[in-house]
mmCIF file of C-alpha atoms and ligand atoms in Angstrom:
data_model
loop_
_atom_site.group_PDB
_atom_site.id
_atom_site.type_symbol
_atom_site.label_atom_id
_atom_site.label_comp_id
_atom_site.label_asym_id
_atom_site.label_seq_id
_atom_site.Cartn_x
_atom_site.Cartn_y
_atom_site.Cartn_z
ATOM 1 C CA MET H 691 -2.027 23.663 19.251
ATOM 2 C CA ASP H 692 -2.275 19.960 18.979
ATOM 3 C CA GLY H 693 -0.889 18.285 15.891
ATOM 4 C CA LYS H 694 -2.832 15.135 16.533
ATOM 5 C CA ALA H 695 -5.881 13.859 14.681
ATOM 6 C CA ASN H 696 -5.871 16.655 12.168
ATOM 7 C CA LYS H 697 -7.829 15.417 9.172
ATOM 8 C CA ASN H 698 -6.595 18.265 7.035
ATOM 9 C CA ASN H 699 -2.977 17.321 7.451
ATOM 10 C CA SER H 700 -0.987 17.038 4.267
ATOM 11 C CA GLY H 701 -0.294 13.514 3.129
ATOM 12 C CA LYS H 702 -2.600 10.627 2.636
ATOM 13 C CA PHE H 703 -3.368 7.096 3.660
ATOM 14 C CA ILE H 704 -2.204 4.299 1.414
ATOM 15 C CA ALA H 705 -3.005 0.610 1.567
ATOM 16 C CA ASP H 706 -0.148 -1.845 1.680
ATOM 17 C CA PRO H 707 -1.035 -4.337 -1.110
ATOM 18 C CA VAL H 708 0.603 -7.244 0.717
ATOM 19 C CA CYS H 709 -0.790 -7.171 4.241
ATOM 20 C CA GLY H 710 -3.694 -4.833 3.512
ATOM 21 C CA ILE H 711 -2.895 -2.421 6.310
ATOM 22 C CA VAL H 712 -3.692 1.230 5.643
ATOM 23 C CA ILE H 713 -1.077 3.642 6.857
ATOM 24 C CA HIS H 714 -0.176 7.275 6.462
ATOM 25 C CA ASN H 715 2.332 7.759 3.689
ATOM 26 C CA ILE H 716 4.943 9.298 5.988
ATOM 27 C CA LEU H 717 4.989 5.992 7.883
ATOM 28 C CA LEU H 718 5.443 3.827 4.812
ATOM 29 C CA ALA H 719 8.958 2.513 4.925
ATOM 30 C CA GLN H 720 9.364 0.835 1.562
ATOM 31 C CA GLU H 721 8.358 1.335 -2.020
ATOM 32 C CA SER H 722 8.608 -0.695 -5.171
ATOM 33 C CA VAL H 723 7.920 0.193 -8.796
ATOM 34 C CA TYR H 724 6.182 -2.435 -10.873
ATOM 35 C CA LYS H 725 5.047 -1.849 -14.470
ATOM 36 C CA GLY H 726 5.403 1.882 -14.047
ATOM 37 C CA LYS H 727 3.303 2.058 -10.915
ATOM 38 C CA THR H 728 4.655 2.713 -7.439
ATOM 39 C CA TYR H 729 3.494 0.550 -4.565
ATOM 40 C CA PHE H 730 4.124 1.286 -0.908
ATOM 41 C CA PHE H 731 4.725 -1.115 1.947
ATOM 42 C CA CYS H 732 4.775 -0.965 5.712
ATOM 43 C CA SER H 733 7.961 -3.011 5.991
ATOM 44 C CA GLU H 734 10.822 -4.648 4.118
ATOM 45 C CA THR H 735 9.078 -7.981 4.636
ATOM 46 C CA CYS H 736 6.015 -6.874 2.701
ATOM 47 C CA LYS H 737 8.128 -5.374 -0.055
ATOM 48 C CA ALA H 738 10.105 -8.602 -0.395
ATOM 49 C CA LYS H 739 6.891 -10.613 -0.692
ATOM 50 C CA PHE H 740 5.565 -8.257 -3.336
ATOM 51 C CA ASP H 741 8.794 -8.373 -5.329
ATOM 52 C CA LEU H 742 8.613 -12.171 -5.399
ATOM 53 C CA SER H 743 5.163 -12.283 -6.970
ATOM 54 C CA PRO H 744 3.717 -8.851 -7.684
ATOM 55 C CA GLU H 745 0.876 -10.180 -9.828
ATOM 56 C CA LYS H 746 -0.508 -12.112 -6.898
ATOM 57 C CA TYR H 747 -0.960 -9.021 -4.781
ATOM 58 C CA ILE H 748 -2.191 -6.806 -7.579
ATOM 59 C CA LYS H 749 -4.870 -9.361 -8.423
ATOM 60 C CA ILE H 750 -5.989 -9.507 -4.798
ATOM 61 C CA LYS H 751 -6.304 -5.745 -4.756
ATOM 62 C CA ASN H 752 -8.422 -5.772 -7.916
ATOM 63 C CA LYS H 753 -10.741 -8.370 -6.435
ATOM 64 C CA GLU H 754 -11.427 -6.153 -3.450
ATOM 65 C CA LYS H 755 -12.618 -3.411 -5.760
ATOM 66 C CA ARG H 756 -15.584 -5.538 -6.831
ATOM 67 C CA GLN H 757 -18.922 -4.892 -5.251
ATOM 68 C CA GLN H 758 -19.765 -7.150 -2.372
HETATM 69 ZN ZN1 ZN M 833 2.631 -4.626 5.101
#
């Protein structure tokens, strides 16, 4: 049995709103709650940046949702 590359594994991939990296949620080290929503980050550095100006990163994320 190999536990690698199993697409049906529990868990999910989440995008770090600061650096944009997409990582599995078990690897996400930090989280921050802003306006009732939880955001996840790959590192303390990204969390610190988000905490300084959350609106900045939320706006960037919304922009990416637009059609290209
Ligand atoms: Zn990050």
